[in-house]
Coordinates of C-alpha atoms in Angstrom, one line a residue:
X44 CA 79.7 52.8 179.2
X45 CA 80.4 49.4 177.8
X46 CA 79.1 47.3 174.9
X47 CA 76.5 45.1 176.6
X48 CA 75.2 43.3 173.5
X49 CA 76.1 42.7 169.9
X50 CA 74.1 41.2 167.0
X51 CA 75.6 40.3 163.6
X52 CA 73.9 39.1 160.5
X53 CA 76.0 37.9 157.5
X54 CA 79.1 39.5 158.9
X55 CA 82.2 37.8 157.6
X56 CA 82.4 34.3 159.2
X57 CA 79.1 34.7 161.0
X58 CA 75.7 34.0 159.5
X59 CA 74.0 35.1 162.7
X60 CA 75.3 36.1 166.1
X61 CA 73.3 37.4 169.1
X62 CA 75.4 37.8 172.3
X63 CA 75.4 39.6 175.6
X64 CA 78.8 40.8 176.6
X65 CA 80.4 41.4 180.0
X66 CA 83.2 43.7 181.1
X67 CA 85.8 41.1 180.1
X68 CA 85.4 38.7 177.2
X69 CA 87.8 36.0 175.9
X70 CA 87.4 34.7 172.4
X71 CA 88.6 31.1 171.8
X72 CA 88.5 29.1 168.6
X73 CA 90.4 27.3 165.9
X74 CA 92.5 29.2 163.3
X75 CA 90.2 31.0 160.8
X76 CA 87.1 30.5 163.0
X77 CA 86.5 34.3 163.1
X78 CA 88.1 35.7 166.2
X79 CA 89.7 38.6 164.3
X80 CA 86.5 39.2 162.3
X81 CA 84.5 39.4 165.5
X82 CA 86.8 42.1 166.8
X83 CA 86.6 43.8 163.4
X84 CA 82.9 44.3 163.9
X85 CA 83.7 46.9 166.6
X86 CA 86.5 48.4 164.5
X87 CA 84.1 48.7 161.5
X88 CA 81.6 50.6 163.5
X89 CA 84.4 52.8 164.9
X90 CA 85.7 53.5 161.4
X91 CA 82.2 54.7 160.3
X92 CA 82.0 57.1 163.3
X93 CA 85.6 58.5 163.0
X94 CA 86.4 61.9 161.6
X95 CA 87.6 61.3 158.0
X96 CA 86.0 57.9 158.0
X97 CA 82.4 57.1 157.2
X98 CA 80.5 54.1 155.8
X99 CA 82.0 54.1 152.3
X100 CA 85.6 54.4 153.5
X101 CA 85.0 51.7 156.2
X102 CA 83.8 49.3 153.5
X103 CA 86.4 50.3 151.0
X104 CA 89.2 49.7 153.5
X105 CA 87.9 46.1 153.7
X106 CA 87.9 45.7 149.9
X107 CA 84.2 46.1 149.4
X108 CA 80.9 44.7 150.8
X109 CA 81.4 41.4 149.0
X110 CA 84.5 40.7 151.2
X111 CA 82.5 41.5 154.4
X112 CA 79.3 39.5 153.5
X113 CA 79.2 36.0 154.9
X114 CA 79.7 33.2 152.3
X115 CA 76.9 31.3 154.1
X116 CA 74.4 34.1 153.6
X117 CA 72.7 32.4 150.7
X118 CA 70.2 34.7 149.0
X119 CA 69.8 37.1 151.9
X120 CA 71.8 40.2 150.7
X121 CA 72.0 42.4 153.8
X122 CA 74.9 42.7 156.2
X123 CA 73.5 43.8 159.6
X124 CA 75.1 45.0 162.9
X125 CA 73.5 46.1 166.1
X126 CA 75.3 47.3 169.2
X127 CA 73.8 48.0 172.7
X128 CA 75.6 50.3 175.2
X129 CA 74.9 50.2 178.9
X130 CA 76.3 51.6 182.1
X131 CA 77.2 48.1 183.4
X132 CA 77.1 44.5 182.2
X133 CA 73.7 43.1 182.7
X134 CA 71.9 46.4 183.0
X135 CA 69.4 47.7 180.5
X136 CA 70.9 49.5 177.4
X137 CA 71.1 53.2 177.4
X138 CA 71.7 53.4 173.7
X139 CA 71.2 51.0 170.8
X140 CA 72.5 51.5 167.3
X141 CA 71.7 49.2 164.3
X142 CA 72.4 49.3 160.6
X143 CA 71.7 47.2 157.5
X144 CA 73.9 47.5 154.4
X145 CA 73.3 46.2 150.9
X146 CA 75.1 46.6 147.6
X147 CA 73.4 48.0 144.5
X148 CA 72.5 45.1 142.2
X149 CA 73.7 47.0 139.1
X150 CA 75.3 50.2 138.0
X151 CA 78.1 51.4 140.3
X152 CA 77.2 48.6 142.8
X153 CA 77.7 51.1 145.6
X154 CA 77.0 50.0 149.2
X155 CA 74.0 51.8 150.8
X156 CA 71.9 51.6 153.9
X157 CA 68.8 49.5 154.0
X158 CA 68.1 50.9 157.5
X159 CA 69.7 52.9 160.3
X160 CA 68.1 52.9 163.7
X161 CA 68.9 54.4 167.1
X162 CA 67.1 54.0 170.4
X163 CA 67.7 56.0 173.6
X164 CA 66.4 53.9 176.4
X165 CA 63.0 52.6 175.1
X166 CA 62.5 55.5 172.7
X167 CA 63.4 55.2 169.0
X168 CA 65.0 58.5 168.0
X169 CA 66.1 57.5 164.4
X170 CA 64.5 55.3 161.8
X171 CA 65.8 55.5 158.3
X172 CA 65.0 55.5 155.4
X173 CA 62.9 58.6 156.2
X174 CA 61.1 61.0 153.9
X175 CA 64.3 62.9 153.1
X176 CA 66.0 59.7 152.1
X177 CA 63.0 58.8 149.8
X178 CA 63.5 62.2 148.0
X179 CA 67.2 61.7 147.7
X180 CA 68.3 58.1 147.8
X181 CA 72.0 59.1 147.6
X182 CA 71.7 60.1 151.3
X183 CA 71.6 56.4 152.1
X184 CA 75.3 56.0 151.1
X185 CA 76.1 57.8 154.4
X186 CA 75.1 57.1 158.0
X187 CA 73.8 59.8 160.4
X188 CA 76.4 58.4 162.8
X189 CA 79.2 59.9 160.8
X190 CA 77.6 63.3 160.4
X191 CA 78.0 65.9 163.2
X192 CA 75.0 67.8 162.1
X193 CA 72.9 64.7 162.3
X194 CA 74.1 62.7 165.3
X195 CA 73.6 65.4 168.0
X196 CA 70.9 63.4 169.7
X197 CA 73.0 60.3 170.0
X198 CA 76.6 61.5 169.7
X199 CA 77.6 59.4 172.7
X200 CA 77.4 56.4 170.4
X201 CA 79.9 58.0 168.0
X202 CA 82.2 59.0 170.8
X203 CA 82.2 55.5 172.2
X204 CA 83.0 53.9 168.9
X205 CA 85.6 56.5 167.9
X206 CA 87.5 55.9 171.1
X207 CA 87.6 52.0 170.7
X208 CA 91.3 51.0 170.9
X209 CA 92.9 48.2 168.9
X210 CA 96.7 47.8 168.9
X211 CA 98.3 44.5 167.6
X212 CA 101.9 45.7 167.6
X213 CA 104.0 44.1 164.9
X214 CA 107.7 44.5 166.0
X215 CA 109.1 44.5 162.5
X216 CA 106.9 47.5 161.6
X217 CA 108.1 49.4 164.6
X218 CA 111.8 48.7 164.0
X219 CA 111.8 49.3 160.3
X220 CA 108.8 51.5 159.3
X221 CA 110.6 52.8 156.2
X222 CA 110.9 49.3 154.8
X223 CA 107.1 49.0 154.5
X224 CA 105.9 51.3 151.7
X225 CA 102.4 52.4 151.1
X226 CA 99.9 54.5 153.1
X227 CA 99.3 53.8 156.8
X228 CA 96.2 51.9 157.8
X229 CA 93.5 54.0 159.5
X230 CA 94.1 54.0 163.3
X231 CA 97.6 52.4 162.9
X232 CA 96.4 49.0 164.2
X233 CA 99.8 47.3 163.9
X234 CA 102.0 50.0 165.5
X235 CA 103.9 51.4 162.5
X236 CA 103.6 54.9 164.0
X237 CA 103.6 53.7 167.6
X238 CA 106.5 56.0 168.5
X239 CA 104.8 59.0 167.0
X240 CA 101.7 58.0 169.1
X241 CA 103.9 58.1 172.2
X242 CA 105.4 61.5 171.1
X243 CA 102.0 63.1 170.7
X244 CA 101.0 62.1 174.3
X245 CA 101.3 65.0 176.7
X246 CA 104.7 65.0 178.5
X247 CA 103.3 64.4 182.0
X248 CA 101.1 61.6 180.9
X249 CA 103.8 60.0 178.8
X250 CA 106.2 60.0 181.7
X251 CA 103.7 58.5 184.1
X252 CA 102.8 55.7 181.6
X253 CA 106.5 54.9 180.9
X254 CA 107.2 54.7 184.6
X255 CA 104.4 52.2 185.0
X256 CA 105.7 50.2 182.0
X257 CA 109.2 50.4 183.3
X258 CA 108.1 48.8 186.6
X259 CA 106.6 45.9 184.7
X260 CA 109.5 45.5 182.4
X261 CA 112.1 45.3 185.2
X262 CA 110.2 42.3 186.4
X263 CA 109.6 40.6 183.0
X264 CA 112.8 41.5 181.0
X265 CA 116.1 40.3 182.5
X266 CA 118.7 43.0 183.3
X267 CA 116.4 45.9 182.1
X268 CA 116.5 48.6 184.7
X269 CA 115.3 51.8 183.0
X270 CA 112.9 52.8 180.1
X271 CA 112.7 56.3 178.9
X272 CA 111.6 58.4 175.9
X273 CA 114.1 60.4 173.8
X274 CA 114.2 62.4 170.6
X275 CA 117.0 62.8 168.2
X276 CA 116.7 65.4 165.4
X277 CA 113.0 65.4 166.1
X278 CA 112.7 61.6 165.7
X279 CA 111.1 59.9 168.7
X280 CA 112.8 56.8 170.3
X281 CA 112.4 54.5 173.3
X282 CA 115.6 53.8 175.2
X283 CA 116.3 51.1 177.7
X284 CA 119.2 50.8 180.0
X285 CA 120.3 47.3 181.0
X286 CA 122.7 46.2 183.8
X287 CA 126.1 45.8 182.3
X288 CA 129.7 45.4 183.4
X289 CA 130.4 48.7 181.8
X290 CA 128.4 51.5 183.5
X291 CA 127.3 53.1 180.3
X292 CA 127.5 50.1 177.9
X293 CA 124.0 48.7 178.4
X294 CA 121.8 51.3 176.5
X295 CA 119.6 50.1 173.6
X296 CA 116.9 51.7 171.4
X297 CA 113.7 50.2 170.1
X298 CA 115.4 48.7 167.0
X299 CA 117.4 46.5 169.3
X300 CA 114.6 45.4 171.6
X301 CA 113.4 41.8 171.4
X302 CA 110.0 41.0 169.8
X303 CA 108.7 40.1 173.2
X304 CA 109.9 43.4 174.8
X305 CA 108.2 45.5 172.1
X306 CA 105.0 43.4 172.2
X307 CA 104.8 43.8 176.0
X308 CA 105.4 47.6 175.8
X309 CA 102.6 47.9 173.2
X310 CA 100.3 45.8 175.3
X311 CA 101.0 47.8 178.5
X312 CA 100.7 51.1 176.7
X313 CA 97.3 50.2 175.2
X314 CA 96.1 49.1 178.6
X315 CA 97.1 52.5 180.1
X316 CA 95.8 54.5 177.2
X317 CA 92.3 55.8 178.2
X318 CA 89.3 54.0 179.5
X319 CA 87.5 53.1 176.2
X320 CA 86.7 49.6 174.8
X321 CA 90.0 47.7 174.4
X322 CA 90.4 45.0 171.7
X323 CA 93.4 42.7 172.2
X324 CA 94.3 40.1 169.6
X325 CA 96.5 37.2 170.8
X326 CA 98.4 39.3 173.4
X327 CA 100.5 36.2 174.3
X328 CA 102.5 36.4 171.0
X329 CA 106.3 36.5 171.6
X330 CA 105.9 36.6 175.4
X331 CA 107.2 34.2 178.0
X332 CA 104.6 31.9 179.4
X333 CA 105.2 33.2 182.9
X334 CA 104.4 36.7 181.7
X335 CA 101.4 35.5 179.7
X336 CA 99.8 33.8 182.7
X337 CA 99.7 37.1 184.5
X338 CA 98.0 39.1 181.8
X339 CA 94.5 38.5 183.2
X340 CA 95.6 39.8 186.6
X341 CA 96.9 42.9 184.9
X342 CA 93.5 43.3 183.2
X343 CA 91.7 42.9 186.5
X344 CA 93.7 45.5 188.3
X345 CA 93.2 48.0 185.5
X346 CA 89.5 47.3 185.4
X347 CA 89.2 48.0 189.1
X348 CA 90.6 51.5 188.5
X349 CA 89.0 52.4 185.2
X350 CA 85.9 50.1 184.7
X351 CA 87.3 49.5 181.2
X352 CA 85.8 46.8 179.0
X353 CA 88.3 44.4 177.3
X354 CA 87.7 41.8 174.5
X355 CA 90.6 39.4 174.0
X356 CA 91.2 36.7 171.4
X357 CA 93.6 34.0 172.4
X358 CA 95.0 30.5 171.8
X359 CA 97.0 30.5 175.0
X360 CA 96.5 27.8 177.7
X361 CA 98.8 29.9 180.0
X362 CA 96.6 33.0 179.6
X363 CA 93.5 31.0 180.3
X364 CA 95.1 29.2 183.3
X365 CA 94.1 32.1 185.6
X366 CA 91.5 30.7 188.0
X367 CA 89.7 34.1 188.1
X368 CA 88.4 33.6 184.6
X369 CA 84.9 32.3 184.6
X370 CA 83.4 30.1 181.9
X371 CA 80.7 32.9 181.4
X372 CA 83.5 35.2 180.2
X373 CA 84.7 32.8 177.5
X374 CA 83.1 32.7 174.0
X375 CA 83.7 29.5 172.1
X376 CA 83.7 29.9 168.3
X377 CA 82.7 26.8 166.3
X378 CA 83.3 27.0 162.5
X379 CA 81.0 25.1 160.1
X380 CA 80.1 25.2 156.4
X381 CA 77.1 27.3 157.3
X382 CA 79.2 29.9 159.2
X383 CA 80.8 30.1 162.6
X384 CA 78.5 29.9 165.7
X385 CA 79.4 31.4 169.0
X386 CA 78.4 30.0 172.4
X387 CA 79.2 30.9 175.9
X388 CA 81.5 28.2 177.5
X389 CA 79.3 28.2 180.6
X390 CA 76.4 26.9 178.5
X391 CA 78.2 23.5 178.1
X392 CA 77.5 21.1 180.9
X393 CA 80.7 19.2 180.2
X394 CA 82.8 22.4 180.6
X395 CA 81.0 23.2 183.8
X396 CA 81.7 19.7 185.2
X397 CA 85.4 20.0 184.3
X398 CA 85.7 23.4 186.0
X399 CA 84.0 22.0 189.1
X400 CA 86.6 19.2 189.0
X401 CA 89.4 21.7 189.3
X402 CA 90.3 22.2 185.7
X403 CA 91.3 25.7 184.5
X404 CA 89.3 27.4 181.7
X405 CA 92.1 26.7 179.3
X406 CA 92.3 23.0 180.2
X407 CA 88.5 22.6 179.9
X408 CA 88.0 24.6 176.7
X409 CA 91.1 24.7 174.5
X410 CA 91.0 21.0 173.6
X411 CA 87.6 21.7 172.0
X412 CA 89.2 24.1 169.5
X413 CA 91.7 21.7 168.1
X414 CA 90.8 20.8 164.4
X415 CA 89.4 17.3 164.1
X416 CA 92.2 16.1 161.9
X417 CA 95.1 18.1 163.4
X418 CA 97.0 14.9 164.2
X419 CA 97.5 14.2 160.5
X420 CA 99.9 17.2 160.3
X421 CA 102.7 14.8 161.5
X422 CA 102.4 13.1 158.2
X423 CA 103.2 16.2 156.2

């Protein structure tokens, strides 16, 4: 299944969003326009559905409902999210899940549900608040989605959301995890425990993935000829062997890898890890432009094998230079004092004309994301 539609009301940057989604989506917009926050809507629902997660923890991890609620919401208090799941892009939804969340106006000011609704096909199978919620309002501090004894009739939604994958590997966290104190973030989104994640993978699967990554690295990273997994005193490591004038002098571990090498390993691993919804945030960071320009082709090949849905945020003209990317796959984020709006690039007649004239998606769209007064930065 894939996420075929998403609706957001008062979610972070967005006062209102109502979008159909395809199997591949590119998010394009200026800094602080809401690309990361759009991705976080999927992560938020996944955090609710996860074991050990739930509504209260998902909100607490984001510093409370007041940090989530759109500043342009005015007097309307509810934060609302709705997600449709379908077998294919453009087909009718198989499952729909919707929640509204509000904070208590006084007392503990605890977040609670104003509604939780589920549809299977055209039949509504959950509509809260129900009679049990009326008798015990504290029940509305939890969703049925997070409760195994309550979600049996629509557990496929929870499974889909739990398996959503987001990995934005930060090389410094991977090289020096001990230098960053404090508890790990749920789901390890920045790769602090990436090596442990590799270590937990079954041996046969791990070897197959590393062989595939090695093939890509030998093309993208000069002199690299071998990548392997190793353990020392129970501590997992990645080792690479580089061509060198001394036969055994070219071995390095992950703490010696370049930022680009680590980022590319994390990107390729996440693309090989399962067939769930994959969220990629600026995958071009630290990578050579020649490598970046081939990321869409990698996505396409993977999707042919796995039918995996990918949502990508990017600022890269190289990534968007791929002629296979259609304007209907690109969502353009436009920030304003009343919240960010999102429109499909194909809805712009000017963009369509530029594409018909031979422009790439990047050439046609990225200039529209440049801040109006960006040229004044030269005066700084």
